[in-house]
Structures are given as structure tokens and as C-alpha cells.
Coordinates of C-alpha atoms in Angstrom, one line a residue:
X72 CA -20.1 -26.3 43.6
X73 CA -19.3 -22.5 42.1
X74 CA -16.0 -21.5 43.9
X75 CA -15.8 -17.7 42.4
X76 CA -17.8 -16.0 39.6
X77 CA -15.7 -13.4 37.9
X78 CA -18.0 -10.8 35.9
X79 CA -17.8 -7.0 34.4
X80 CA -18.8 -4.0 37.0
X81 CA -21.9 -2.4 36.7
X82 CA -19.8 0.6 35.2
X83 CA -19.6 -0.9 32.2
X84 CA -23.5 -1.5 32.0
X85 CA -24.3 2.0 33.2
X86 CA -21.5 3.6 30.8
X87 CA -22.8 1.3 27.8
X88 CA -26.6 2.2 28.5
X89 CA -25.4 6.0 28.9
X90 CA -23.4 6.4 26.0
X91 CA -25.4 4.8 23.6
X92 CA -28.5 6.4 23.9
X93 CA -25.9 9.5 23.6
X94 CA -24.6 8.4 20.0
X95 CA -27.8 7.1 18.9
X96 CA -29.0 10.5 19.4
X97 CA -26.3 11.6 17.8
X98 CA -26.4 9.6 14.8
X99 CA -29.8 10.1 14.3
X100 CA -29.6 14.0 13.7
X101 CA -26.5 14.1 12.0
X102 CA -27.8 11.2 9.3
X103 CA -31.3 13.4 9.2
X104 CA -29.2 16.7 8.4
X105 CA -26.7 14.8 6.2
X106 CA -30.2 13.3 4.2
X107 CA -31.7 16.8 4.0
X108 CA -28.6 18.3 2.8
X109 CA -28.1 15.6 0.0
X110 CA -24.2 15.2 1.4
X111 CA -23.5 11.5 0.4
X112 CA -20.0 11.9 2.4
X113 CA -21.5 13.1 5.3
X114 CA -23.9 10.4 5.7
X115 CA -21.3 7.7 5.1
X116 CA -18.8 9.5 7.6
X117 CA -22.1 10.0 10.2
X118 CA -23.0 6.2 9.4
X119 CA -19.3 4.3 9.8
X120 CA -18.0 6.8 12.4
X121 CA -20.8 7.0 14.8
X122 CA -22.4 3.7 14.1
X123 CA -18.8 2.4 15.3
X124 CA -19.4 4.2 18.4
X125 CA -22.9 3.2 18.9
X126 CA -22.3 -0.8 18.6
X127 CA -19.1 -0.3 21.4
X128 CA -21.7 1.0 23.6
X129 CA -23.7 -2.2 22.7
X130 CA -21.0 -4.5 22.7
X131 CA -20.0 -3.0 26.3
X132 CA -24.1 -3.8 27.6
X133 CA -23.8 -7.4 25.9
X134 CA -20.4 -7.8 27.5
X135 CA -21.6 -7.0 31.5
X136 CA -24.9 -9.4 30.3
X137 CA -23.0 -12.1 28.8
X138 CA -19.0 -12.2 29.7
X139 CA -17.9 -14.5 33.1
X140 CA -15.5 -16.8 34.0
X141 CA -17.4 -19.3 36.6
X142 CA -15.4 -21.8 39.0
X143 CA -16.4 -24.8 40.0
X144 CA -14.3 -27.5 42.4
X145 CA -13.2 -29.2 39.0
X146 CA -13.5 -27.8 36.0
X147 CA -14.5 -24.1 34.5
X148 CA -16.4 -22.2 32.3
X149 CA -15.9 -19.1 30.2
X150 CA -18.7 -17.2 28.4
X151 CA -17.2 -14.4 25.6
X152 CA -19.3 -11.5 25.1
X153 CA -20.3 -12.7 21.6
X154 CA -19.2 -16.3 22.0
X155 CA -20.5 -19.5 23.2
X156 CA -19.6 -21.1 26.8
X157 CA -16.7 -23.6 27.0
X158 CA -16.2 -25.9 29.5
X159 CA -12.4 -26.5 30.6
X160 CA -10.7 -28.7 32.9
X161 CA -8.0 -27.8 35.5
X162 CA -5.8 -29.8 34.1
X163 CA -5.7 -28.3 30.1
X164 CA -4.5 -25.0 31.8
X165 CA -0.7 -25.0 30.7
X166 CA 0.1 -21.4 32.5
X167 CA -1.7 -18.5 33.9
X168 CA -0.2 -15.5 33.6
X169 CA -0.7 -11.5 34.8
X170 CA -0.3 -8.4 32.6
X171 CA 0.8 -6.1 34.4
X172 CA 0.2 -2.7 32.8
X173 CA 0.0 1.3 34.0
X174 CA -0.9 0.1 37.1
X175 CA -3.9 -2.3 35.6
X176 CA -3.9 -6.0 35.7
X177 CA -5.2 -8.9 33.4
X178 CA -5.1 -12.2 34.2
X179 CA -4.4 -14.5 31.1
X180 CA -5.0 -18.5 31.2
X181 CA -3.7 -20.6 28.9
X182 CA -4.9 -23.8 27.0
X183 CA -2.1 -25.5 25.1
X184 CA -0.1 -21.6 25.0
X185 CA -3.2 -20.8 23.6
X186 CA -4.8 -17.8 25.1
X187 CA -8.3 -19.1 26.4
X188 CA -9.6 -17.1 29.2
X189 CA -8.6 -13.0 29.9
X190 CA -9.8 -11.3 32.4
X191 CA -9.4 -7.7 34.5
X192 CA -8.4 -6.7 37.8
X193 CA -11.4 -4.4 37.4
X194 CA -14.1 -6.9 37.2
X195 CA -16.3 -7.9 40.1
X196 CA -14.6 -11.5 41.8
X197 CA -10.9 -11.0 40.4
X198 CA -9.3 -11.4 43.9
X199 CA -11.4 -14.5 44.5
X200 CA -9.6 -16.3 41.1
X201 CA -6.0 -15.8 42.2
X202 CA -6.8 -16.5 45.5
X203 CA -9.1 -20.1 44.1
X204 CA -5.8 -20.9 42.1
X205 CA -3.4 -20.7 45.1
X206 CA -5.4 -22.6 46.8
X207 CA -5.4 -25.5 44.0
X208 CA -1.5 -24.8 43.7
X209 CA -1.8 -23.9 40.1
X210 CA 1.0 -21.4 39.5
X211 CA 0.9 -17.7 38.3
X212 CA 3.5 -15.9 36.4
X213 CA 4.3 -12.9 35.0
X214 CA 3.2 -12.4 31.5
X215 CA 5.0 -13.1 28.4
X216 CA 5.4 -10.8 25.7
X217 CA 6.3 -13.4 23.5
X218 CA 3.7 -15.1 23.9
X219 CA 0.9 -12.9 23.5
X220 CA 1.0 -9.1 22.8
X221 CA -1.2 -5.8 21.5
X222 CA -2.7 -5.8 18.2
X223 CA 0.5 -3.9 16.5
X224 CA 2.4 -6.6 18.0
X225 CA 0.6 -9.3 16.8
X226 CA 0.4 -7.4 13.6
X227 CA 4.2 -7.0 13.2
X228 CA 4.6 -11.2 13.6
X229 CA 2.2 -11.5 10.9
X230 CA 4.1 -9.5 9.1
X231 CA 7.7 -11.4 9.9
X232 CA 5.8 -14.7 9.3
X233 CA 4.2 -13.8 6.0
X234 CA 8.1 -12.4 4.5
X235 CA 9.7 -15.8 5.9
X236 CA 7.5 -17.1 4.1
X237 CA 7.6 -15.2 1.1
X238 CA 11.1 -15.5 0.6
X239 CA 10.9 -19.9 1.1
X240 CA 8.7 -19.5 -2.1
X241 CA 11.3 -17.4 -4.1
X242 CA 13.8 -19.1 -2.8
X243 CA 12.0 -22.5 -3.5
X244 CA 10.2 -21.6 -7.4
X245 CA 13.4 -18.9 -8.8
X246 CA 16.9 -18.6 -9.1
X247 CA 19.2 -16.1 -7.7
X248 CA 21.0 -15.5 -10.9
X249 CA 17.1 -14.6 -12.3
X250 CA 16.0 -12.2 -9.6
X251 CA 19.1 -10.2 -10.2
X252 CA 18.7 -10.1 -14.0
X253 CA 15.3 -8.8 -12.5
X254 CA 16.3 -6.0 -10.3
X255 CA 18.9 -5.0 -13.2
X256 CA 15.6 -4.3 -15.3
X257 CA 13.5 -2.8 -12.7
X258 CA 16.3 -0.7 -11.8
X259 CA 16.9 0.6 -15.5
X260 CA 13.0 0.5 -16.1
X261 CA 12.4 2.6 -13.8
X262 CA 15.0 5.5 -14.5
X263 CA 13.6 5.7 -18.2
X264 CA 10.1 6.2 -16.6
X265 CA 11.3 9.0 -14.5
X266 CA 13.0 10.5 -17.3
X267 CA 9.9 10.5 -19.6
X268 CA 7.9 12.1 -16.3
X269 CA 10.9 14.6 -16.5
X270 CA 9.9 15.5 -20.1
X271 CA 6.7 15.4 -20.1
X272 CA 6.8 18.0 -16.9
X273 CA 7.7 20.8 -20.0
X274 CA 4.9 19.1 -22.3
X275 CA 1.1 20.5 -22.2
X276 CA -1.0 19.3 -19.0
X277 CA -2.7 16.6 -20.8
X278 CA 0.3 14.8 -22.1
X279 CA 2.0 15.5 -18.5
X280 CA -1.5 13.6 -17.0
X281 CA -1.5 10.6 -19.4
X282 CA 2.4 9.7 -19.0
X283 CA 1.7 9.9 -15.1
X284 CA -1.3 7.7 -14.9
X285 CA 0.1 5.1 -17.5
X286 CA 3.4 4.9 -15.5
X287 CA 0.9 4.4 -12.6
X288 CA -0.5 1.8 -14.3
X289 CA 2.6 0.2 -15.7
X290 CA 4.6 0.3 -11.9
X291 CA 1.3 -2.0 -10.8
X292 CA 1.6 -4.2 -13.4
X293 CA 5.1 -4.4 -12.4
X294 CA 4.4 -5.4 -8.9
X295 CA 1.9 -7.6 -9.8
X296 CA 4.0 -9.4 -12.1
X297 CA 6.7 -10.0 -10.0
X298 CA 4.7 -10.6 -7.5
X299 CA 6.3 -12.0 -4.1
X300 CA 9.6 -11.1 -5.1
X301 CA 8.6 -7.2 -5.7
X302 CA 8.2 -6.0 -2.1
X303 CA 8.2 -2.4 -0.3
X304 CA 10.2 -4.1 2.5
X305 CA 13.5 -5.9 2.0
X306 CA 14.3 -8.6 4.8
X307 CA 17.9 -7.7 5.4
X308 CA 18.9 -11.8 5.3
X309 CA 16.7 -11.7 2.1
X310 CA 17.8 -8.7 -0.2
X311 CA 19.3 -10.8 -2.7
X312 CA 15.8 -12.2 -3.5
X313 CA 13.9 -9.6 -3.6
X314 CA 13.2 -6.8 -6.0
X315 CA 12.7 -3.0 -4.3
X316 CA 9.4 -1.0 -5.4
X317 CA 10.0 1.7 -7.1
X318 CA 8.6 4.4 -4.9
X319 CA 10.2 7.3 -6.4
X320 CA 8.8 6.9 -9.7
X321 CA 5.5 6.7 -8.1
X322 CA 5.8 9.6 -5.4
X323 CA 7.1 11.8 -8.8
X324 CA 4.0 10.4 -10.7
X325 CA 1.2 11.2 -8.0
X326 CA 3.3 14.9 -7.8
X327 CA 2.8 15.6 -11.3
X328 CA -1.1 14.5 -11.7
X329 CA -1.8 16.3 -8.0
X330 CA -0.3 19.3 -9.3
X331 CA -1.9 19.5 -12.8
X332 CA -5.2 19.0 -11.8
X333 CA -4.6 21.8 -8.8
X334 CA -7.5 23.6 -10.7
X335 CA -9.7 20.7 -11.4
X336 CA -13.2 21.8 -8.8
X337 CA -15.3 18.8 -8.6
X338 CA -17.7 17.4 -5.9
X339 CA -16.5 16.1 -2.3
X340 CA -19.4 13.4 -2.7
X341 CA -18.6 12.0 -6.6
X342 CA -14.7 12.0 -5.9
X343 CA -15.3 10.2 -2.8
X344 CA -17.1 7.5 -4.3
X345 CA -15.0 7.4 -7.6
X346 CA -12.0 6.5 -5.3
X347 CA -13.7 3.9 -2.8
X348 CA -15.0 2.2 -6.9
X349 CA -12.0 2.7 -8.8
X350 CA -10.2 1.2 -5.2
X351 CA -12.0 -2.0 -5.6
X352 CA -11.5 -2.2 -8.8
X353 CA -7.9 -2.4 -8.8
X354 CA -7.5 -4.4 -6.0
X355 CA -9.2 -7.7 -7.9
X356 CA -6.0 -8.1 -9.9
X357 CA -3.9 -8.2 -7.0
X358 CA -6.2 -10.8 -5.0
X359 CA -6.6 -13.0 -8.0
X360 CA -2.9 -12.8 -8.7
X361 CA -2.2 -13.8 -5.1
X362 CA -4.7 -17.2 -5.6
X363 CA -3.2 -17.8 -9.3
X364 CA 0.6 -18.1 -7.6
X365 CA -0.8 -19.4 -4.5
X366 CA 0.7 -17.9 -2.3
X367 CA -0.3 -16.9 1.4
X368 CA -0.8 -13.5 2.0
X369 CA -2.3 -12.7 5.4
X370 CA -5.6 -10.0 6.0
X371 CA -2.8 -7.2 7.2
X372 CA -0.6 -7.1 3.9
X373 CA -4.4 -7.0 1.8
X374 CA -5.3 -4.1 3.8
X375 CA -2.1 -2.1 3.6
X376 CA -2.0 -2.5 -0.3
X377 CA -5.7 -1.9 -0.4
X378 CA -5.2 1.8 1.3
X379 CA -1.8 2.2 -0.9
X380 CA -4.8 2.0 -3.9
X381 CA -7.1 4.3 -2.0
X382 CA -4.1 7.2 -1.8
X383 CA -3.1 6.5 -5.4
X384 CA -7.3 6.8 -6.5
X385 CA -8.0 9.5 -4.5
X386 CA -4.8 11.4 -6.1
X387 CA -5.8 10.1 -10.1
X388 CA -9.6 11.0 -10.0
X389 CA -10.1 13.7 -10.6
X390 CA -7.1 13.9 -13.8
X391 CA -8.2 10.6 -15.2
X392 CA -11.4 12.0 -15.7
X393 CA -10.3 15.0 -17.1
X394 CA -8.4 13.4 -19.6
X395 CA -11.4 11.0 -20.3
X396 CA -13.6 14.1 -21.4
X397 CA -14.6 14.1 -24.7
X398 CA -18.4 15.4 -24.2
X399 CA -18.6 19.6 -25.3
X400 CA -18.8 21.5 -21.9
X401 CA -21.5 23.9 -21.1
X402 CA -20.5 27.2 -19.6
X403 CA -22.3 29.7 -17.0
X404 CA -21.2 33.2 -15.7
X405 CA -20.5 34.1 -12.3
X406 CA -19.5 37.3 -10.6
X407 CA -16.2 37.1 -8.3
X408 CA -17.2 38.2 -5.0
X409 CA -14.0 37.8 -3.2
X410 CA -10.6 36.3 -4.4
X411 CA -7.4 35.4 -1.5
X412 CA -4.1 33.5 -2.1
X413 CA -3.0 30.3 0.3
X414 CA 0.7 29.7 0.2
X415 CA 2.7 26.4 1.7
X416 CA 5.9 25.2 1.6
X417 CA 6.2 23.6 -2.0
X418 CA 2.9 25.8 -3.8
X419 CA 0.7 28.3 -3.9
X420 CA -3.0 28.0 -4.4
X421 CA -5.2 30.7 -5.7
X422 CA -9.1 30.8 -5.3
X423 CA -12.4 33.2 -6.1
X424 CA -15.5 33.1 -4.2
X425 CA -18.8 33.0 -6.0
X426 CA -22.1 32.1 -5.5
X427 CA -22.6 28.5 -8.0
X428 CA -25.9 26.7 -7.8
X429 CA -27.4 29.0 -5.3
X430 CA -24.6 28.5 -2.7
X431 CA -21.5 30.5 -1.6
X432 CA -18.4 28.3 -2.7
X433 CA -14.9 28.8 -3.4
X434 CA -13.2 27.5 -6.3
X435 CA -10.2 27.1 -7.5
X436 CA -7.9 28.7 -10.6
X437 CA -4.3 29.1 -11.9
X438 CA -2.1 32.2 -11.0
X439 CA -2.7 34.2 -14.6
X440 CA -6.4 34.4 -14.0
X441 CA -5.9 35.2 -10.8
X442 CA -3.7 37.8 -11.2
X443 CA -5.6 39.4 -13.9
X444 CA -9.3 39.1 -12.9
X445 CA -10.3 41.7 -10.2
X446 CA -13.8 41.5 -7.5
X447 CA -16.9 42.0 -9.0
X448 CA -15.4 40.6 -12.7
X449 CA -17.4 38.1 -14.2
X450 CA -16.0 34.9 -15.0
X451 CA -17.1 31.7 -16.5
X452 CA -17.8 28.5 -15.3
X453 CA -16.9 25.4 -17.3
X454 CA -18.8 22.4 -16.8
X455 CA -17.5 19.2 -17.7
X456 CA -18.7 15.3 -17.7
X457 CA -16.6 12.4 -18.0
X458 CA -17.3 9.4 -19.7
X459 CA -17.3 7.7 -16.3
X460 CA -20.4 10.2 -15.6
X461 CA -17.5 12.1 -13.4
X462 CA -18.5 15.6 -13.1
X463 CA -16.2 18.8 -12.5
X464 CA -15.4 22.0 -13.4
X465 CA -13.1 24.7 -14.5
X466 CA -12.5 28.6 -14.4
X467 CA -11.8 30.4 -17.7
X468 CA -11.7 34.3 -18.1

């Protein structure tokens, strides 16, 4: 005999039926205009962005269709939204417990201190479950953080799990006397790196470019090599067996190539599909290094190295690819329309506007043409290909 059925309010149905058809609306023009306007970005912002929001109004219309928590005089059930329905006894629960939270309320059973049934205060029959459990004497308590938390919670004891153990495999496959030999090198390595970056600051741009990128290259080589012991966070039990990244080197080496190629114009589009390929790419090493040494690294720490790539890729682009030009340019002249300054806190950044392949655009030069080139002057267009098929330009006088 069903006791209490426990399912989502019609509010979720009506807001998931509203808001959908708003976003699919949505999506549909702006992927229509984003097609017509040949803006690859666009589209692929328009797609992820409010495709995301279009499946949540899905998910919520599944979720009122689907999710319950039914009661019977002896045992349970529990549909997910996108799961199957599992039948529990009474006697599996090991605690019940309510979140209590701004005033909202979830009620949280447990199966072995494993989290089997949630539910809110806001769905229709909520009342009836506490009131069905104090009637079969099972006991409610207040919630345990340790036990269960939010996602950054549950992503910080990922975290602590995956150093412990991190540091039982150092400890376990090297010596202490080793890993300080180690750091000593690192430590020294990394000094005569900056010191070359130093030099090459008062070098031509080129030369400034390539010693970047190949320290770059040489600092992930680095990490992968020593590879757990080379973290970005120390434990503070563990700092003896671990080796520190080298972050300044590599904050001095993304300043250098950011600020050479400061007058490098290329496409929104190409550089934003250059750094999602060249992203991928240089993640592979670090996955297959991570099966080679076998060691466990969990989905959070892949992710967080993976966007530490995507910042370094998006910053090397566009200068790799300079430096990878060997193809003669072809030139074009424009006329300068207008020309404006925009200063910050470290640089200033100097720009004309002109009209380029039939469309107003501003691009961007160094302070001596600036200076010296006046509105209505005609300047010329470089246009250059990589041999990566990475296409940009520059201004010359």
C-alpha cells in the first residue's frame, strides 16, 4: 500500500516548458545570424552557451515527469530524473538527515553513508515523508557536512585525497635525499631561464619570442618529467617531497610573448580554434604520462591543468605563428580613418581605424607609427600565413 508519493511542483514543469521554448528561440536566431555572418566563435559560444540552457529547461520537464520517491508500508522506491527505479528496504537506511539551508530544506537518506535518496521541502508530499518516518521511528538528524557537501566541497576532498595520495607514491618509489638533489636543480634551472628571458628582453622581437616559447616548452617538459613530485601546491606535512612549479619563470615568459605580439591582428575565429587544437594537443603528453607512471589522478586535477594549457595557448598563438612564417607576405593599402590611444596600468595600446575587407575594423600598431602617421594617411596592410595555415596581419608605414 503507497503511504506518501513525494514529486516535483508543477512550477518546475511550467518553468521548464516556459523557458525552453524561450532559449530555443533564442538559439535558433542567434546560430542563424552567427551562420549568415560566417562568425565560427559565435556559433560555438551561441551553440555551448545556450544549448546549456536549453537542455536545463529539459532536464527540469524530465525531472517533474520522471523524479519521485514513493512509500510503501515496507520498502521504497526512488526514480532519478535520468536514472532507473531502485527498490530499497527500510532497514538499508543507515541515517536520514535534513539540510537546512537559507531557509530551504532537503531531506537526505542514506544507504550504507551513501547518499541514496534527496529530496526538497519544495516538492509536492514532503511533510507526508517526515511525518511517514516518525511514524516508523526511523530517526532524523541534522545534516552532516562531513558527510556530504556542495560540489566545491566535494571538489576540495578530491583534491586532499588525490595529494595524500601523491605523496604515498613519492614517498613509496623515491628517496628524500633525491627529491632535494631535485629541487636544488629546478631551483638553479630555473634562475638561468629567467636570466636568458632577461636578455633576450634587449634582443630583437623574434629572438625575445623563440626563448619564451621554448622555455615554455622546456618548464612542461619539466613538470611532466617529474611528474607527481612537481606540483603547484605543496602539502605543508609534505614539502620535503615535493618539487615547487616554477611559476615565475612562466608568468615572465607569457609577459614577454603577450607583449611582443601586442601588434600581431589576427582573426577572433582562427585564434580561437588554434588554442582549443594546440590545447588538445599538449594535454596528450600529460595523460599518457599519468597512465605510463600509473598514477591516479582524478577528472578535477585533468581539468585544471587542461585550462592552465588553454591560458598558455591562447597567450602563444598568435607569436608561435609569427615566428613560424616563412611564406613572402602580400601587402594592401588602406587609408586611416581615425586613430585613439588606450592606456592601463602596465601599457599602452595604440590603434587606427580603417575599412579592411569591406568592413570597418580597428587594428592594432606600435607607438612610432602611431605617432608619426596622421588621419586620412595611407598605410599598408601586411598579410601573413603561417605554416600552420594561421593567418594574421601587420601595420607598416
Amino acid at each position: 500500500m503507497k503511504r506518501a508519493i513525494v514529486k516535483e511542483s508543477k512550477f518546475v514543469l511550467i518553468l521548464g516548458i516556459i523557458s525552453g521554448i524561450f532559449f530555443f528561440i533564442i538559439s535558433i536566431i542567434s546560430l542563424v545570424s552567427s551562420i549568415l555572418d560566417n562568425d565560427i566563435m559565435t556559433f560555438i559560444f551561441c551553440l555551448i552557451a545556450l544549448g546549456s540552457f536549453l537542455f536545463l529547461s529539459i532536464y527540469l520537464v524530465i525531472s517533474y515527469l520522471r523524479r519521485k520517491l514513493i512509500l510503501y508500508d515496507n520498502y521504497f522506491t526512488y526514480t532519478k530524473t535520468l536514472g532507473k527505479t531502485k527498490k530499497y528496504e527500510y532497514s538499508e537506511i543507515s541515517s536520514v538527515q535534513i539540510l537546512n539551508k537559507m531557509g530551504d530544506k532537503k531531506l537526505i537518506i542514506y544507504k550504507n553513508d551513501k547518499k541514496i535518496v534527496s529530496i526538497e521541502n519544495n516538492m509536492a508530499g514532503y511533510k507526508d515523508v517526515i511525518k511517514f518516518f516518525k511514524e516508523k521511528k526511523i530517526k532524523i538528524s541534522k545534516f552532516d557536512s562531513k558527510k556530504d557537501g556542495n560540489i566545491f566541497q566535494k571538489i576540495k576532498n578530491s583534491y586532499e585525497d588525490n595529494n595524500k595520495f601523491e605523496i604515498e607514491y613519492i614517498k613509496k618509489n623515491f628517496k628524500i635525499n633525491q627529491i632535494k638533489k631535485e629541487q636544488h636543480f629546478v631551483k638553479v634551472f630555473n634562475i638561468v631561464i629567467i636570466i636568458c628571458l632577461i636578455i633576450s628582453f634587449f634582443l630583437t622581437s623574434k629572438i625575445n619570442i623563440i626563448i619564451s616559447i621554448l622555455s615554455l616548452i622546456i618548464y612542461y617538459i619539466l613538470y611532466l618529467y617529474y611528474y607527481p613530485k612537481m606540483v603547484s601546491e605543496i602539502p605543508k606535512k609534505a614539502e620535503s617531497y615535493t618539487i615547487p612549479f616554477p611559476f615565475i619563470g612562466v608568468l615572465i615568459c607569457i609577459f614577454m610573448v603577450m607583449w611582443q605580439s601586442e601588434t600581431i591582428n589576427d582573426n577572433s575565429n582562427i585564434l580561437f580554434i588554434h588554442t582549443l587544437i594546440y590545447s588538445i594537443i599538449i594535454l596528450i603528453p600529460f595523460l599518457i604520462t599519468t597512465i605510463l607512471k600509473k598514477i591516479k589522478t582524478i577528472i578535477w586535477k585533468k581539468i585544471t591543468v587542461f585550462l592552465f594549457i588553454v591560458v598558455i595557448s591562447f597567450c602563444t598563438v598568435s607569436p608561435l605563428n609569427y615566428i613560424l612564417t616563412f611564406s613572402e607576405p602580400t601587402y594592401e593599402q588602406v587609408t586611416v580613418l581615425e586613430k585613439y590611444m588606450s592606456s592601463s596600468s602596465y601599457d599602452d595600446s595604440y590603434y587606427f581605424t580603417v575599412i579592411l575587407n569591406g568592413k570597418t575594423q580597428d587594428v592594432s600598431v606600435n607607438e612610432e607609427i602611431y605617432e608619426n602617421t596622421k588621419i586620412n594617411d595611407k598605410i599598408n596592410i601586411c598579410n601573413k600565413e603561417s605554416i600552420f595555415g594561421y593567418k594574421y596581419f601587420t601595420v607598416q608605414k
